[in-house]
Amino acid sequence: QKEVEQNSGPLSVPEGAIASLNCTYSDRVSQSFFWYRQYSGKSPELIMSIYSNGDKEDGRFTAQLNKASQYVSLLIRDSQPSDSATYLCADPPNFGNEKLTFGTGTRLTIIP
Amino acid sequence: DAGVTQSPTHLIKTRGQQVTLRCSPKSGHDTVSWYQQALGQGPQFIFQYYEEEERQRGNFPDRFSGHQYPNYSSELNVNALLLGDSALYLCASRRQGEEPQHFGDGTRLSIL
């Protein structure tokens, strides 16, 4: 049974600062991870996917995957009020397992 | 190009009743998954349908059942509703074997 643990927050960060979100996961064979952003009352939206060890940067977002430590993180630089949302990490389907396994989510608030 | 659409958006039921939720996948997608998201939690996988068959099921009782039609649309049925079934029910679709999944905005189910 896959499990994903996420620092549950809530997390408050001043505008312009760096927000750091973290997850650990149980499945050693997991090859990749997804980060979703979910605004209140809306559906999860995929914002980052990372498929190999190391860092992946996309604009203000950087995802880091450390397979040895079974750890994945998301950094948001120059945080904006529009970044205020719940962020969910997810272990994607693989090897015949069809489901996304989500963490509990971290509610992030950017303080103007 | 319409994304994943779900209906209804909100629903109020009482304990013991049954409910049917509907999902139309994104154009070109043939695989539909259903997730339950309780307040403050990450989405939990209920089941997945492909080629009109249930392909994988999460840890949900038999009160939760589903169906997929030849046009790939899907229904989620829940019988003998309990207070604990109150949640946001999310439908996600994808083309079989491809990622990522695309989520609909969900149906908010409240049980009184």
mmCIF file of C-alpha atoms in Angstrom:
data_model
loop_
_atom_site.group_PDB
_atom_site.id
_atom_site.type_symbol
_atom_site.label_atom_id
_atom_site.label_comp_id
_atom_site.label_asym_id
_atom_site.label_seq_id
_atom_site.Cartn_x
_atom_site.Cartn_y
_atom_site.Cartn_z
ATOM 1 C CA GLN A 1 0.000 0.000 0.000
ATOM 2 C CA LYS A 2 1.569 3.235 -1.178
ATOM 3 C CA GLU A 3 1.640 6.098 1.287
ATOM 4 C CA VAL A 4 2.540 9.736 0.839
ATOM 5 C CA GLU A 5 3.180 11.945 3.853
ATOM 6 C CA GLN A 6 2.999 15.685 3.463
ATOM 7 C CA ASN A 7 3.842 18.472 5.908
ATOM 8 C CA SER A 8 0.267 19.389 6.616
ATOM 9 C CA GLY A 9 0.744 23.074 7.426
ATOM 10 C CA PRO A 10 -0.942 25.452 7.203
ATOM 11 C CA LEU A 11 1.943 27.524 5.939
ATOM 12 C CA SER A 12 2.029 31.333 5.799
ATOM 13 C CA VAL A 13 4.723 33.100 3.785
ATOM 14 C CA PRO A 14 5.233 36.830 3.126
ATOM 15 C CA GLU A 15 4.804 38.006 -0.438
ATOM 16 C CA GLY A 16 8.102 37.809 -2.309
ATOM 17 C CA ALA A 17 9.573 35.126 -0.035
ATOM 18 C CA ILE A 18 10.256 31.450 -0.820
ATOM 19 C CA ALA A 19 7.619 28.866 0.078
ATOM 20 C CA SER A 20 8.868 25.329 0.715
ATOM 21 C CA LEU A 21 6.566 22.314 0.571
ATOM 22 C CA ASN A 22 7.690 18.760 1.328
ATOM 23 C CA CYS A 23 6.562 15.165 1.000
ATOM 24 C CA THR A 24 7.967 11.745 1.838
ATOM 25 C CA TYR A 25 6.749 8.559 0.224
ATOM 26 C CA SER A 26 6.792 4.865 1.020
ATOM 27 C CA ASP A 27 7.124 3.138 -2.361
ATOM 28 C CA ARG A 28 10.807 2.616 -3.212
ATOM 29 C CA VAL A 29 9.999 1.838 -6.846
ATOM 30 C CA SER A 30 8.248 5.155 -7.465
ATOM 31 C CA GLN A 31 9.955 6.802 -10.418
ATOM 32 C CA SER A 32 8.266 10.168 -10.556
ATOM 33 C CA PHE A 33 6.109 12.615 -8.677
ATOM 34 C CA PHE A 34 3.466 15.201 -9.411
ATOM 35 C CA TRP A 35 2.572 18.440 -7.665
ATOM 36 C CA TYR A 36 -1.008 19.698 -7.878
ATOM 37 C CA ARG A 37 -2.415 23.062 -6.863
ATOM 38 C CA GLN A 38 -6.006 23.230 -5.673
ATOM 39 C CA TYR A 39 -7.820 26.485 -5.138
ATOM 40 C CA SER A 40 -10.700 26.417 -2.686
ATOM 41 C CA GLY A 41 -13.727 24.730 -4.225
ATOM 42 C CA LYS A 42 -11.903 23.845 -7.433
ATOM 43 C CA SER A 43 -10.282 20.755 -8.889
ATOM 44 C CA PRO A 44 -6.597 19.841 -8.533
ATOM 45 C CA GLU A 45 -4.449 21.309 -11.303
ATOM 46 C CA LEU A 46 -1.115 19.736 -12.254
ATOM 47 C CA ILE A 47 1.649 22.336 -11.922
ATOM 48 C CA MET A 48 4.840 20.260 -11.879
ATOM 49 C CA SER A 49 5.927 16.747 -12.712
ATOM 50 C CA ILE A 50 9.388 15.377 -11.994
ATOM 51 C CA TYR A 51 10.632 12.119 -13.443
ATOM 52 C CA SER A 52 14.259 11.846 -12.312
ATOM 53 C CA ASN A 53 16.474 12.519 -9.357
ATOM 54 C CA GLY A 54 17.493 16.111 -8.879
ATOM 55 C CA ASP A 55 15.852 19.424 -9.595
ATOM 56 C CA LYS A 56 13.403 20.596 -12.209
ATOM 57 C CA GLU A 57 12.707 24.287 -12.645
ATOM 58 C CA ASP A 58 9.682 25.858 -14.313
ATOM 59 C CA GLY A 59 9.430 29.602 -13.890
ATOM 60 C CA ARG A 60 9.104 30.394 -10.194
ATOM 61 C CA PHE A 61 8.612 26.716 -9.300
ATOM 62 C CA THR A 62 11.357 24.172 -8.565
ATOM 63 C CA ALA A 63 10.626 20.531 -7.820
ATOM 64 C CA GLN A 64 13.254 18.335 -6.186
ATOM 65 C CA LEU A 65 13.210 14.543 -6.086
ATOM 66 C CA ASN A 66 15.556 12.487 -3.917
ATOM 67 C CA LYS A 67 14.852 8.799 -4.527
ATOM 68 C CA ALA A 68 17.433 7.597 -1.995
ATOM 69 C CA SER A 69 15.668 9.519 0.781
ATOM 70 C CA GLN A 70 12.190 9.007 -0.744
ATOM 71 C CA TYR A 71 11.658 12.735 -0.486
ATOM 72 C CA VAL A 72 10.145 15.271 -2.852
ATOM 73 C CA SER A 73 9.784 19.016 -2.441
ATOM 74 C CA LEU A 74 8.382 22.060 -4.200
ATOM 75 C CA LEU A 75 9.903 25.521 -3.866
ATOM 76 C CA ILE A 76 7.968 28.600 -4.923
ATOM 77 C CA ARG A 77 10.174 31.657 -5.372
ATOM 78 C CA ASP A 78 8.932 35.249 -5.259
ATOM 79 C CA SER A 79 5.632 34.081 -3.765
ATOM 80 C CA GLN A 80 2.538 35.927 -4.975
ATOM 81 C CA PRO A 81 -0.919 36.209 -3.361
ATOM 82 C CA SER A 82 -2.242 34.157 -6.317
ATOM 83 C CA ASP A 83 -0.099 31.250 -5.074
ATOM 84 C CA SER A 84 -2.389 30.945 -2.038
ATOM 85 C CA ALA A 85 -3.921 27.488 -2.406
ATOM 86 C CA THR A 86 -3.625 23.912 -1.183
ATOM 87 C CA TYR A 87 -0.693 22.034 -2.698
ATOM 88 C CA LEU A 88 -0.921 18.268 -3.092
ATOM 89 C CA CYS A 89 1.941 15.939 -3.898
ATOM 90 C CA ALA A 90 1.023 12.735 -5.681
ATOM 91 C CA ASP A 91 2.709 9.438 -6.499
ATOM 92 C CA PRO A 92 1.500 8.689 -10.036
ATOM 93 C CA PRO A 93 0.337 5.374 -11.533
ATOM 94 C CA ASN A 94 3.066 2.895 -12.385
ATOM 95 C CA PHE A 95 3.697 -0.827 -12.927
ATOM 96 C CA GLY A 96 0.028 -1.713 -13.252
ATOM 97 C CA ASN A 97 -1.106 0.435 -10.361
ATOM 98 C CA GLU A 98 -3.634 2.775 -11.888
ATOM 99 C CA LYS A 99 -4.196 5.263 -9.105
ATOM 100 C CA LEU A 100 -2.732 8.567 -8.040
ATOM 101 C CA THR A 101 -1.751 8.406 -4.369
ATOM 102 C CA PHE A 102 -2.064 11.857 -2.830
ATOM 103 C CA GLY A 103 -0.675 13.398 0.311
ATOM 104 C CA THR A 104 -3.039 15.225 2.640
ATOM 105 C CA GLY A 105 -2.144 18.602 1.147
ATOM 106 C CA THR A 106 -0.524 21.742 2.518
ATOM 107 C CA ARG A 107 -2.574 24.914 2.687
ATOM 108 C CA LEU A 108 -0.356 27.840 1.690
ATOM 109 C CA THR A 109 -1.243 31.473 2.358
ATOM 110 C CA ILE A 110 0.849 34.298 0.900
ATOM 111 C CA ILE A 111 0.634 37.394 3.067
ATOM 112 C CA PRO A 112 0.711 40.677 1.111
ATOM 113 C CA ASP B 1 -12.186 21.737 -26.287
ATOM 114 C CA ALA B 2 -14.266 20.872 -23.237
ATOM 115 C CA GLY B 3 -12.400 19.500 -20.291
ATOM 116 C CA VAL B 4 -13.754 17.017 -17.786
ATOM 117 C CA THR B 5 -17.312 17.911 -16.840
ATOM 118 C CA GLN B 6 -19.187 16.683 -13.787
ATOM 119 C CA SER B 7 -22.783 16.960 -12.710
ATOM 120 C CA PRO B 8 -24.361 18.032 -10.516
ATOM 121 C CA THR B 9 -22.037 20.553 -8.866
ATOM 122 C CA HIS B 10 -23.753 20.305 -5.486
ATOM 123 C CA LEU B 11 -26.060 17.732 -3.975
ATOM 124 C CA ILE B 12 -27.736 17.324 -0.605
ATOM 125 C CA LYS B 13 -29.013 13.919 0.496
ATOM 126 C CA THR B 14 -30.086 12.270 3.720
ATOM 127 C CA ARG B 15 -28.717 9.148 5.347
ATOM 128 C CA GLY B 16 -29.830 5.923 3.717
ATOM 129 C CA GLN B 17 -30.548 7.447 0.329
ATOM 130 C CA GLN B 18 -28.664 6.647 -2.830
ATOM 131 C CA VAL B 19 -26.977 9.026 -5.258
ATOM 132 C CA THR B 20 -25.653 9.005 -8.817
ATOM 133 C CA LEU B 21 -22.891 11.333 -9.936
ATOM 134 C CA ARG B 22 -21.952 11.818 -13.567
ATOM 135 C CA CYS B 23 -18.756 12.534 -15.452
ATOM 136 C CA SER B 24 -17.920 13.273 -19.075
ATOM 137 C CA PRO B 25 -14.216 12.850 -19.833
ATOM 138 C CA LYS B 26 -12.063 15.254 -21.783
ATOM 139 C CA SER B 27 -12.270 14.752 -25.528
ATOM 140 C CA GLY B 28 -9.937 11.964 -26.642
ATOM 141 C CA HIS B 29 -9.760 10.364 -23.204
ATOM 142 C CA ASP B 30 -10.996 6.816 -22.628
ATOM 143 C CA THR B 31 -10.125 6.145 -18.984
ATOM 144 C CA VAL B 32 -12.052 7.563 -16.038
ATOM 145 C CA SER B 33 -11.126 7.473 -12.366
ATOM 146 C CA TRP B 34 -13.153 8.596 -9.383
ATOM 147 C CA TYR B 35 -11.741 10.109 -6.193
ATOM 148 C CA GLN B 36 -13.281 11.107 -2.872
ATOM 149 C CA GLN B 37 -11.854 14.170 -1.142
ATOM 150 C CA ALA B 38 -12.967 14.757 2.431
ATOM 151 C CA LEU B 39 -12.530 18.224 3.910
ATOM 152 C CA GLY B 40 -8.867 18.923 4.660
ATOM 153 C CA GLN B 41 -7.677 15.675 3.058
ATOM 154 C CA GLY B 42 -6.115 14.646 -0.212
ATOM 155 C CA PRO B 43 -8.219 12.821 -2.809
ATOM 156 C CA GLN B 44 -8.627 9.081 -2.196
ATOM 157 C CA PHE B 45 -8.910 6.721 -5.157
ATOM 158 C CA ILE B 46 -12.275 4.966 -5.440
ATOM 159 C CA PHE B 47 -11.981 3.093 -8.755
ATOM 160 C CA GLN B 48 -11.034 3.353 -12.391
ATOM 161 C CA TYR B 49 -12.970 2.418 -15.528
ATOM 162 C CA TYR B 50 -11.577 1.522 -18.905
ATOM 163 C CA GLU B 51 -13.349 -0.241 -21.760
ATOM 164 C CA GLU B 52 -16.533 -0.225 -19.685
ATOM 165 C CA GLU B 53 -14.957 -2.347 -16.946
ATOM 166 C CA GLU B 54 -13.742 -1.571 -13.452
ATOM 167 C CA ARG B 55 -9.972 -1.991 -13.676
ATOM 168 C CA GLN B 56 -8.828 -1.156 -10.180
ATOM 169 C CA ARG B 57 -10.533 -0.361 -6.924
ATOM 170 C CA GLY B 58 -9.423 1.469 -3.806
ATOM 171 C CA ASN B 59 -10.432 0.736 -0.221
ATOM 172 C CA PHE B 60 -14.103 1.586 -0.562
ATOM 173 C CA PRO B 61 -17.065 -0.649 0.334
ATOM 174 C CA ASP B 62 -19.409 -2.224 -2.181
ATOM 175 C CA ARG B 63 -21.881 0.600 -1.560
ATOM 176 C CA PHE B 64 -19.734 2.463 -4.067
ATOM 177 C CA SER B 65 -20.264 1.240 -7.607
ATOM 178 C CA GLY B 66 -19.770 2.634 -11.045
ATOM 179 C CA HIS B 67 -20.367 2.324 -14.703
ATOM 180 C CA GLN B 68 -18.746 3.433 -17.931
ATOM 181 C CA TYR B 69 -20.679 3.873 -21.152
ATOM 182 C CA PRO B 70 -19.504 3.288 -24.732
ATOM 183 C CA ASN B 71 -18.986 7.046 -25.152
ATOM 184 C CA TYR B 72 -16.530 6.851 -22.174
ATOM 185 C CA SER B 73 -18.746 8.843 -19.820
ATOM 186 C CA SER B 74 -19.063 7.415 -16.341
ATOM 187 C CA GLU B 75 -21.308 7.307 -13.303
ATOM 188 C CA LEU B 76 -20.543 6.853 -9.642
ATOM 189 C CA ASN B 77 -23.341 5.373 -7.542
ATOM 190 C CA VAL B 78 -23.380 5.350 -3.772
ATOM 191 C CA ASN B 79 -26.050 3.398 -1.871
ATOM 192 C CA ALA B 80 -27.136 3.604 1.763
ATOM 193 C CA LEU B 81 -25.492 6.971 2.258
ATOM 194 C CA LEU B 82 -23.704 7.654 5.530
ATOM 195 C CA LEU B 83 -22.769 10.969 7.098
ATOM 196 C CA GLY B 84 -19.125 10.101 6.392
ATOM 197 C CA ASP B 85 -19.823 10.049 2.665
ATOM 198 C CA SER B 86 -20.001 13.847 2.710
ATOM 199 C CA ALA B 87 -17.119 14.941 0.490
ATOM 200 C CA LEU B 88 -16.042 16.385 -2.827
ATOM 201 C CA TYR B 89 -16.186 13.677 -5.480
ATOM 202 C CA LEU B 90 -13.710 14.186 -8.284
ATOM 203 C CA CYS B 91 -13.635 12.587 -11.687
ATOM 204 C CA ALA B 92 -10.355 12.387 -13.604
ATOM 205 C CA SER B 93 -9.810 11.271 -17.166
ATOM 206 C CA ARG B 94 -6.868 10.383 -19.357
ATOM 207 C CA ARG B 95 -5.994 8.401 -22.442
ATOM 208 C CA GLN B 96 -5.068 4.879 -21.336
ATOM 209 C CA GLY B 97 -1.341 4.606 -20.685
ATOM 210 C CA GLU B 98 -0.760 8.342 -20.741
ATOM 211 C CA GLU B 99 -0.381 10.960 -18.049
ATOM 212 C CA PRO B 100 -1.377 13.320 -16.644
ATOM 213 C CA GLN B 101 -4.943 12.865 -15.557
ATOM 214 C CA HIS B 102 -7.254 15.836 -15.953
ATOM 215 C CA PHE B 103 -9.699 16.562 -13.150
ATOM 216 C CA GLY B 104 -13.205 17.918 -13.257
ATOM 217 C CA ASP B 105 -14.388 20.512 -10.747
ATOM 218 C CA GLY B 106 -16.143 17.855 -8.722
ATOM 219 C CA THR B 107 -19.515 17.264 -7.110
ATOM 220 C CA ARG B 108 -19.913 18.481 -3.547
ATOM 221 C CA LEU B 109 -22.075 15.892 -1.746
ATOM 222 C CA SER B 110 -23.541 16.744 1.642
ATOM 223 C CA ILE B 111 -25.315 14.134 3.740
ATOM 224 C CA LEU B 112 -27.748 15.324 6.406
#
